[in-house]
């Protein structure tokens, strides 16, 4: 695969997925009126078509040159349709636009068809191409006299067969590339639907959390109040236990004193006898 093929495919993929670039669309919509945006886009496409045409003129691979010229012709057809839109936009009145600027817009639109048609596209249908004026391959002479149109003239050669095989191969690759891009579009749409679903779930969860927050605050307040009551109860219980232990110790001390006094009296009686 040559570098030109890589550039062509990268350019096609970028254009295909350009619609997913939100920042670019936002910036494009913010600046200028519709006529200015469309005219700038057409002018950029004309420059790109001229660049591809020059690249096709210097391309040594005939299949790549044919593909580039076909792309240039498609671009010219699309730009011709855009010129019609530009004419309609130029005829509209825009707030803040002076008459001189409006007239200048009309002149700019009138100059576009000549610029578009002047882009070489490799076509050999005009007289200028046959005489060398629009020929992108210098040195090629067209001779279609009836004397040369014999049976051998229409026979295919090895070079033409190789060119046809290369053309068929590139067309197959292009078709497979289009299919892969369509499948990528379907995948992106599926991902977008999944993201929308996740967004809806996240919004529902956020709403439910907002409803549960007052209840959670109330539960926290009740837990704090219960902890305070429990601490007070523990203090009271500790005081009660201490009081009970002091009373019990007093009674035990009194009983021991009585026992000691009884033993002392008994010993005293024994010693006196």
mmCIF file of C-alpha atoms in Angstrom:
data_model
loop_
_atom_site.group_PDB
_atom_site.id
_atom_site.type_symbol
_atom_site.label_atom_id
_atom_site.label_comp_id
_atom_site.label_asym_id
_atom_site.label_seq_id
_atom_site.Cartn_x
_atom_site.Cartn_y
_atom_site.Cartn_z
ATOM 1 C CA UNK A 1 0.000 0.000 0.000
ATOM 2 C CA UNK A 2 1.476 3.348 -1.052
ATOM 3 C CA UNK A 3 1.517 6.517 1.033
ATOM 4 C CA UNK A 4 -1.114 8.086 -1.243
ATOM 5 C CA UNK A 5 -3.539 5.229 -0.527
ATOM 6 C CA UNK A 6 -2.962 5.686 3.207
ATOM 7 C CA UNK A 7 -3.620 9.432 2.952
ATOM 8 C CA UNK A 8 -6.776 8.876 0.896
ATOM 9 C CA UNK A 9 -8.166 6.368 3.402
ATOM 10 C CA UNK A 10 -7.268 8.547 6.389
ATOM 11 C CA UNK A 11 -8.996 11.513 4.732
ATOM 12 C CA UNK A 12 -12.108 9.415 4.012
ATOM 13 C CA UNK A 13 -12.253 8.105 7.588
ATOM 14 C CA UNK A 14 -11.807 11.600 9.038
ATOM 15 C CA UNK A 15 -14.639 12.928 6.870
ATOM 16 C CA UNK A 16 -16.826 9.951 7.789
ATOM 17 C CA UNK A 17 -16.470 10.479 11.537
ATOM 18 C CA UNK A 18 -16.268 14.259 11.430
ATOM 19 C CA UNK A 19 -19.884 14.422 12.582
ATOM 20 C CA UNK A 20 -18.903 13.011 16.001
ATOM 21 C CA UNK A 21 -16.527 15.926 16.684
ATOM 22 C CA UNK A 22 -18.780 18.023 18.938
ATOM 23 C CA UNK A 23 -16.186 20.747 19.568
ATOM 24 C CA UNK A 24 -15.632 21.306 15.864
ATOM 25 C CA UNK A 25 -19.357 21.572 15.134
ATOM 26 C CA UNK A 26 -19.794 23.901 18.109
ATOM 27 C CA UNK A 27 -17.007 26.203 16.928
ATOM 28 C CA UNK A 28 -18.291 26.134 13.359
ATOM 29 C CA UNK A 29 -21.807 27.029 14.417
ATOM 30 C CA UNK A 30 -20.605 29.875 16.648
ATOM 31 C CA UNK A 31 -18.656 31.904 14.074
ATOM 32 C CA UNK A 32 -19.950 33.600 10.932
ATOM 33 C CA UNK A 33 -23.211 33.423 9.035
ATOM 34 C CA UNK A 34 -24.263 30.397 6.903
ATOM 35 C CA UNK A 35 -22.917 31.954 3.692
ATOM 36 C CA UNK A 36 -19.448 32.504 5.176
ATOM 37 C CA UNK A 37 -19.277 29.004 6.622
ATOM 38 C CA UNK A 38 -20.397 27.352 3.382
ATOM 39 C CA UNK A 39 -18.130 29.531 1.213
ATOM 40 C CA UNK A 40 -15.115 28.747 3.420
ATOM 41 C CA UNK A 41 -15.924 25.039 3.199
ATOM 42 C CA UNK A 42 -16.253 25.198 -0.609
ATOM 43 C CA UNK A 43 -13.011 27.154 -0.908
ATOM 44 C CA UNK A 44 -11.199 24.600 1.244
ATOM 45 C CA UNK A 45 -12.628 21.743 -0.850
ATOM 46 C CA UNK A 46 -11.463 23.459 -4.054
ATOM 47 C CA UNK A 47 -7.945 23.757 -2.676
ATOM 48 C CA UNK A 48 -8.005 20.111 -1.620
ATOM 49 C CA UNK A 49 -9.278 19.045 -5.060
ATOM 50 C CA UNK A 50 -6.501 21.017 -6.753
ATOM 51 C CA UNK A 51 -3.955 19.349 -4.508
ATOM 52 C CA UNK A 52 -5.320 15.881 -5.336
ATOM 53 C CA UNK A 53 -5.321 16.734 -9.045
ATOM 54 C CA UNK A 54 -1.668 17.780 -8.878
ATOM 55 C CA UNK A 55 -0.874 14.608 -6.991
ATOM 56 C CA UNK A 56 -2.635 12.541 -9.655
ATOM 57 C CA UNK A 57 -0.625 14.307 -12.398
ATOM 58 C CA UNK A 58 2.654 13.228 -10.790
ATOM 59 C CA UNK A 59 1.486 9.759 -9.717
ATOM 60 C CA UNK A 60 3.314 6.908 -11.466
ATOM 61 C CA UNK A 61 0.769 4.265 -10.437
ATOM 62 C CA UNK A 62 -2.070 4.474 -12.958
ATOM 63 C CA UNK A 63 -4.642 2.891 -10.651
ATOM 64 C CA UNK A 64 -3.882 5.418 -7.925
ATOM 65 C CA UNK A 65 -4.030 8.254 -10.480
ATOM 66 C CA UNK A 66 -7.417 7.031 -11.738
ATOM 67 C CA UNK A 67 -8.726 6.838 -8.155
ATOM 68 C CA UNK A 68 -7.508 10.366 -7.418
ATOM 69 C CA UNK A 69 -9.067 11.745 -10.623
ATOM 70 C CA UNK A 70 -12.364 10.009 -9.826
ATOM 71 C CA UNK A 71 -12.315 11.584 -6.371
ATOM 72 C CA UNK A 72 -11.647 14.982 -7.969
ATOM 73 C CA UNK A 73 -14.620 14.536 -10.340
ATOM 74 C CA UNK A 74 -16.909 13.598 -7.454
ATOM 75 C CA UNK A 75 -15.707 16.627 -5.538
ATOM 76 C CA UNK A 76 -16.377 18.885 -8.535
ATOM 77 C CA UNK A 77 -19.931 17.529 -8.876
ATOM 78 C CA UNK A 78 -20.586 18.093 -5.184
ATOM 79 C CA UNK A 79 -19.110 21.589 -5.281
ATOM 80 C CA UNK A 80 -21.342 22.448 -8.252
ATOM 81 C CA UNK A 81 -24.355 21.625 -6.093
ATOM 82 C CA UNK A 82 -22.939 23.707 -3.252
ATOM 83 C CA UNK A 83 -22.654 26.700 -5.607
ATOM 84 C CA UNK A 84 -26.442 26.628 -6.058
ATOM 85 C CA UNK A 85 -26.858 26.818 -2.281
ATOM 86 C CA UNK A 86 -24.371 29.665 -2.120
ATOM 87 C CA UNK A 87 -26.353 31.611 -4.707
ATOM 88 C CA UNK A 88 -29.503 31.272 -2.608
ATOM 89 C CA UNK A 89 -27.658 32.323 0.546
ATOM 90 C CA UNK A 90 -26.021 35.266 -1.235
ATOM 91 C CA UNK A 91 -29.450 36.496 -2.380
ATOM 92 C CA UNK A 92 -30.777 36.549 1.186
ATOM 93 C CA UNK A 93 -30.648 39.748 3.196
ATOM 94 C CA UNK A 94 -28.442 39.557 6.254
ATOM 95 C CA UNK A 95 -28.722 41.955 9.171
ATOM 96 C CA UNK A 96 -25.695 44.239 9.419
ATOM 97 C CA UNK A 97 -24.478 43.470 5.875
ATOM 98 C CA UNK A 98 -23.790 46.481 3.673
ATOM 99 C CA UNK A 99 -24.877 46.580 -0.011
ATOM 100 C CA UNK A 100 -21.230 46.565 -1.115
ATOM 101 C CA UNK A 101 -20.584 43.385 0.819
ATOM 102 C CA UNK A 102 -23.752 41.798 -0.593
ATOM 103 C CA UNK A 103 -22.640 42.638 -4.131
ATOM 104 C CA UNK A 104 -19.185 41.253 -3.368
ATOM 105 C CA UNK A 105 -20.752 37.997 -2.261
ATOM 106 C CA UNK A 106 -22.543 37.703 -5.575
ATOM 107 C CA UNK A 107 -19.274 38.219 -7.453
ATOM 108 C CA UNK A 108 -17.549 35.628 -5.293
ATOM 109 C CA UNK A 109 -20.254 33.064 -6.073
ATOM 110 C CA UNK A 110 -20.087 33.852 -9.821
ATOM 111 C CA UNK A 111 -16.347 33.149 -9.820
ATOM 112 C CA UNK A 112 -16.710 29.735 -8.205
ATOM 113 C CA UNK A 113 -17.987 27.726 -11.247
ATOM 114 C CA UNK A 114 -14.946 28.747 -13.322
ATOM 115 C CA UNK A 115 -12.618 27.775 -10.491
ATOM 116 C CA UNK A 116 -14.343 24.418 -10.115
ATOM 117 C CA UNK A 117 -14.359 23.587 -13.821
ATOM 118 C CA UNK A 118 -10.717 24.613 -14.192
ATOM 119 C CA UNK A 119 -9.588 21.845 -11.844
ATOM 120 C CA UNK A 120 -7.962 19.073 -13.964
ATOM 121 C CA UNK A 121 -9.701 15.750 -13.400
ATOM 122 C CA UNK A 122 -7.947 13.492 -15.932
ATOM 123 C CA UNK A 123 -10.914 13.453 -18.316
ATOM 124 C CA UNK A 124 -10.146 13.238 -22.052
ATOM 125 C CA UNK A 125 -13.500 14.294 -23.446
ATOM 126 C CA UNK A 126 -12.552 17.870 -24.460
ATOM 127 C CA UNK A 127 -10.607 19.073 -27.430
ATOM 128 C CA UNK A 128 -8.113 20.792 -25.209
ATOM 129 C CA UNK A 129 -7.175 17.453 -23.633
ATOM 130 C CA UNK A 130 -6.605 15.857 -27.012
ATOM 131 C CA UNK A 131 -4.452 18.722 -28.229
ATOM 132 C CA UNK A 132 -2.365 18.741 -25.084
ATOM 133 C CA UNK A 133 -3.940 21.755 -23.394
ATOM 134 C CA UNK A 134 -5.535 19.817 -20.555
ATOM 135 C CA UNK A 135 -3.494 16.638 -20.777
ATOM 136 C CA UNK A 136 -2.071 15.634 -17.437
ATOM 137 C CA UNK A 137 0.281 13.159 -19.151
ATOM 138 C CA UNK A 138 2.616 15.110 -21.458
ATOM 139 C CA UNK A 139 3.801 13.131 -24.440
ATOM 140 C CA UNK A 140 0.609 11.084 -24.906
ATOM 141 C CA UNK A 141 -0.881 11.418 -28.388
ATOM 142 C CA UNK A 142 -4.477 10.430 -29.106
ATOM 143 C CA UNK A 143 -5.002 8.759 -32.479
ATOM 144 C CA UNK A 144 -8.459 7.342 -33.134
ATOM 145 C CA UNK A 145 -8.396 7.118 -36.911
ATOM 146 C CA UNK A 146 -10.439 4.373 -38.490
ATOM 147 C CA UNK A 147 -7.356 2.781 -40.090
ATOM 148 C CA UNK A 148 -6.017 1.698 -36.724
ATOM 149 C CA UNK A 149 -9.285 0.228 -35.406
ATOM 150 C CA UNK A 150 -8.601 -3.343 -36.501
ATOM 151 C CA UNK A 151 -9.274 -6.526 -34.567
ATOM 152 C CA UNK A 152 -5.917 -6.417 -32.776
ATOM 153 C CA UNK A 153 -6.639 -2.876 -31.557
ATOM 154 C CA UNK A 154 -9.352 -4.088 -29.177
ATOM 155 C CA UNK A 155 -7.431 -7.065 -27.783
ATOM 156 C CA UNK A 156 -6.375 -6.865 -24.155
ATOM 157 C CA UNK A 157 -2.725 -6.824 -23.264
ATOM 158 C CA UNK A 158 -0.950 -8.071 -20.168
ATOM 159 C CA UNK A 159 -0.593 -4.512 -18.926
ATOM 160 C CA UNK A 160 -4.303 -3.813 -19.347
ATOM 161 C CA UNK A 161 -5.196 -7.047 -17.580
ATOM 162 C CA UNK A 162 -2.874 -6.126 -14.724
ATOM 163 C CA UNK A 163 -4.489 -2.703 -14.527
ATOM 164 C CA UNK A 164 -7.960 -4.269 -14.475
ATOM 165 C CA UNK A 165 -6.971 -6.724 -11.737
ATOM 166 C CA UNK A 166 -5.520 -3.907 -9.669
ATOM 167 C CA UNK A 167 -8.679 -1.879 -10.223
ATOM 168 C CA UNK A 168 -10.900 -4.764 -9.130
ATOM 169 C CA UNK A 169 -8.737 -5.378 -6.078
ATOM 170 C CA UNK A 170 -8.878 -1.736 -5.030
ATOM 171 C CA UNK A 171 -12.624 -1.619 -5.606
ATOM 172 C CA UNK A 172 -13.048 -4.696 -3.401
ATOM 173 C CA UNK A 173 -10.880 -3.125 -0.707
ATOM 174 C CA UNK A 174 -12.876 0.074 -0.938
ATOM 175 C CA UNK A 175 -16.141 -1.853 -0.572
ATOM 176 C CA UNK A 176 -14.795 -3.729 2.464
ATOM 177 C CA UNK A 177 -13.634 -0.433 3.939
ATOM 178 C CA UNK A 178 -17.110 1.031 3.471
ATOM 179 C CA UNK A 179 -18.643 -2.021 5.155
ATOM 180 C CA UNK A 180 -16.241 -1.752 8.082
ATOM 181 C CA UNK A 181 -17.039 1.948 8.421
ATOM 182 C CA UNK A 182 -20.771 1.166 8.422
ATOM 183 C CA UNK A 183 -20.229 -1.482 11.092
ATOM 184 C CA UNK A 184 -18.229 1.064 13.093
ATOM 185 C CA UNK A 185 -21.154 3.474 12.769
ATOM 186 C CA UNK A 186 -23.516 0.811 14.085
ATOM 187 C CA UNK A 187 -21.134 0.122 16.967
ATOM 188 C CA UNK A 188 -20.947 3.816 17.810
ATOM 189 C CA UNK A 189 -24.729 4.083 17.728
ATOM 190 C CA UNK A 190 -24.981 1.066 20.053
ATOM 191 C CA UNK A 191 -22.442 2.664 22.409
ATOM 192 C CA UNK A 192 -24.386 5.926 22.275
ATOM 193 C CA UNK A 193 -27.596 4.116 23.236
ATOM 194 C CA UNK A 194 -25.772 2.409 26.113
ATOM 195 C CA UNK A 195 -24.418 5.744 27.333
ATOM 196 C CA UNK A 196 -27.913 7.234 27.200
ATOM 197 C CA UNK A 197 -29.187 4.332 29.304
ATOM 198 C CA UNK A 198 -26.377 4.791 31.829
ATOM 199 C CA UNK A 199 -27.116 8.498 31.950
ATOM 200 C CA UNK A 200 -30.776 7.794 32.711
ATOM 201 C CA UNK A 201 -29.801 5.340 35.461
ATOM 202 C CA UNK A 202 -27.399 7.854 36.975
ATOM 203 C CA UNK A 203 -30.093 10.541 36.978
ATOM 204 C CA UNK A 204 -32.562 8.143 38.667
ATOM 205 C CA UNK A 205 -29.949 7.200 41.298
ATOM 206 C CA UNK A 206 -29.206 10.860 41.959
ATOM 207 C CA UNK A 207 -32.903 11.618 42.358
ATOM 208 C CA UNK A 208 -33.344 8.678 44.726
ATOM 209 C CA UNK A 209 -30.351 9.807 46.798
ATOM 210 C CA UNK A 210 -31.825 13.289 47.041
ATOM 211 C CA UNK A 211 -35.044 11.757 48.388
ATOM 212 C CA UNK A 212 -33.168 9.564 50.888
ATOM 213 C CA UNK A 213 -30.934 12.331 52.269
ATOM 214 C CA UNK A 214 -33.556 13.787 54.714
ATOM 215 C CA UNK A 215 -34.268 10.306 56.067
ATOM 216 C CA UNK A 216 -30.566 9.624 56.538
ATOM 217 C CA UNK A 217 -30.150 12.952 58.371
ATOM 218 C CA UNK A 218 -33.050 12.054 60.656
ATOM 219 C CA UNK A 219 -31.509 8.629 61.380
ATOM 220 C CA UNK A 220 -28.198 10.291 62.233
ATOM 221 C CA UNK A 221 -29.941 12.633 64.675
ATOM 222 C CA UNK A 222 -31.736 9.719 66.343
ATOM 223 C CA UNK A 223 -28.486 7.758 66.656
ATOM 224 C CA UNK A 224 -26.747 10.736 68.262
ATOM 225 C CA UNK A 225 -29.631 11.158 70.723
ATOM 226 C CA UNK A 226 -29.556 7.435 71.573
ATOM 227 C CA UNK A 227 -25.813 7.596 72.214
ATOM 228 C CA UNK A 228 -26.291 10.534 74.578
ATOM 229 C CA UNK A 229 -29.063 8.714 76.480
ATOM 230 C CA UNK A 230 -26.912 5.602 76.712
ATOM 231 C CA UNK A 231 -23.997 7.542 78.186
ATOM 232 C CA UNK A 232 -26.282 9.124 80.792
ATOM 233 C CA UNK A 233 -27.694 5.695 81.704
ATOM 234 C CA UNK A 234 -24.199 4.277 82.093
ATOM 235 C CA UNK A 235 -23.240 7.109 84.476
ATOM 236 C CA UNK A 236 -26.341 6.561 86.604
ATOM 237 C CA UNK A 237 -25.780 2.804 86.727
ATOM 238 C CA UNK A 238 -22.189 3.298 87.811
ATOM 239 C CA UNK A 239 -23.268 5.622 90.612
ATOM 240 C CA UNK A 240 -25.897 3.109 91.781
ATOM 241 C CA UNK A 241 -23.369 0.253 91.834
ATOM 242 C CA UNK A 242 -20.903 2.349 93.842
ATOM 243 C CA UNK A 243 -23.588 3.224 96.377
ATOM 244 C CA UNK A 244 -24.619 -0.408 96.730
ATOM 245 C CA UNK A 245 -21.034 -1.537 97.279
ATOM 246 C CA UNK A 246 -20.435 1.091 100.013
ATOM 247 C CA UNK A 247 -23.563 -0.021 101.957
ATOM 248 C CA UNK A 248 -22.616 -3.682 101.733
ATOM 249 C CA UNK A 249 -19.097 -3.000 102.970
ATOM 250 C CA UNK A 250 -20.475 -1.170 106.008
ATOM 251 C CA UNK A 251 -22.651 -4.135 106.992
ATOM 252 C CA UNK A 252 -19.778 -6.566 106.618
ATOM 253 C CA UNK A 253 -17.571 -4.397 108.805
ATOM 254 C CA UNK A 254 -20.280 -4.231 111.483
ATOM 255 C CA UNK A 255 -20.714 -8.036 111.510
ATOM 256 C CA UNK A 256 -16.968 -8.586 111.833
ATOM 257 C CA UNK A 257 -16.791 -6.173 114.770
ATOM 258 C CA UNK A 258 -19.599 -8.050 116.489
ATOM 259 C CA UNK A 259 -17.817 -11.387 115.975
ATOM 260 C CA UNK A 260 -14.553 -9.978 117.312
ATOM 261 C CA UNK A 261 -16.312 -8.574 120.395
ATOM 262 C CA UNK A 262 -18.018 -11.944 120.988
ATOM 263 C CA UNK A 263 -14.683 -13.799 120.786
ATOM 264 C CA UNK A 264 -13.104 -11.260 123.114
ATOM 265 C CA UNK A 265 -15.951 -11.705 125.676
ATOM 266 C CA UNK A 266 -15.644 -15.478 125.493
ATOM 267 C CA UNK A 267 -11.914 -15.353 126.094
ATOM 268 C CA UNK A 268 -12.408 -12.982 128.980
ATOM 269 C CA UNK A 269 -14.908 -15.351 130.652
ATOM 270 C CA UNK A 270 -12.526 -18.295 130.234
ATOM 271 C CA UNK A 271 -9.605 -16.400 131.733
ATOM 272 C CA UNK A 272 -11.627 -15.223 134.713
ATOM 273 C CA UNK A 273 -12.628 -18.763 135.619
#
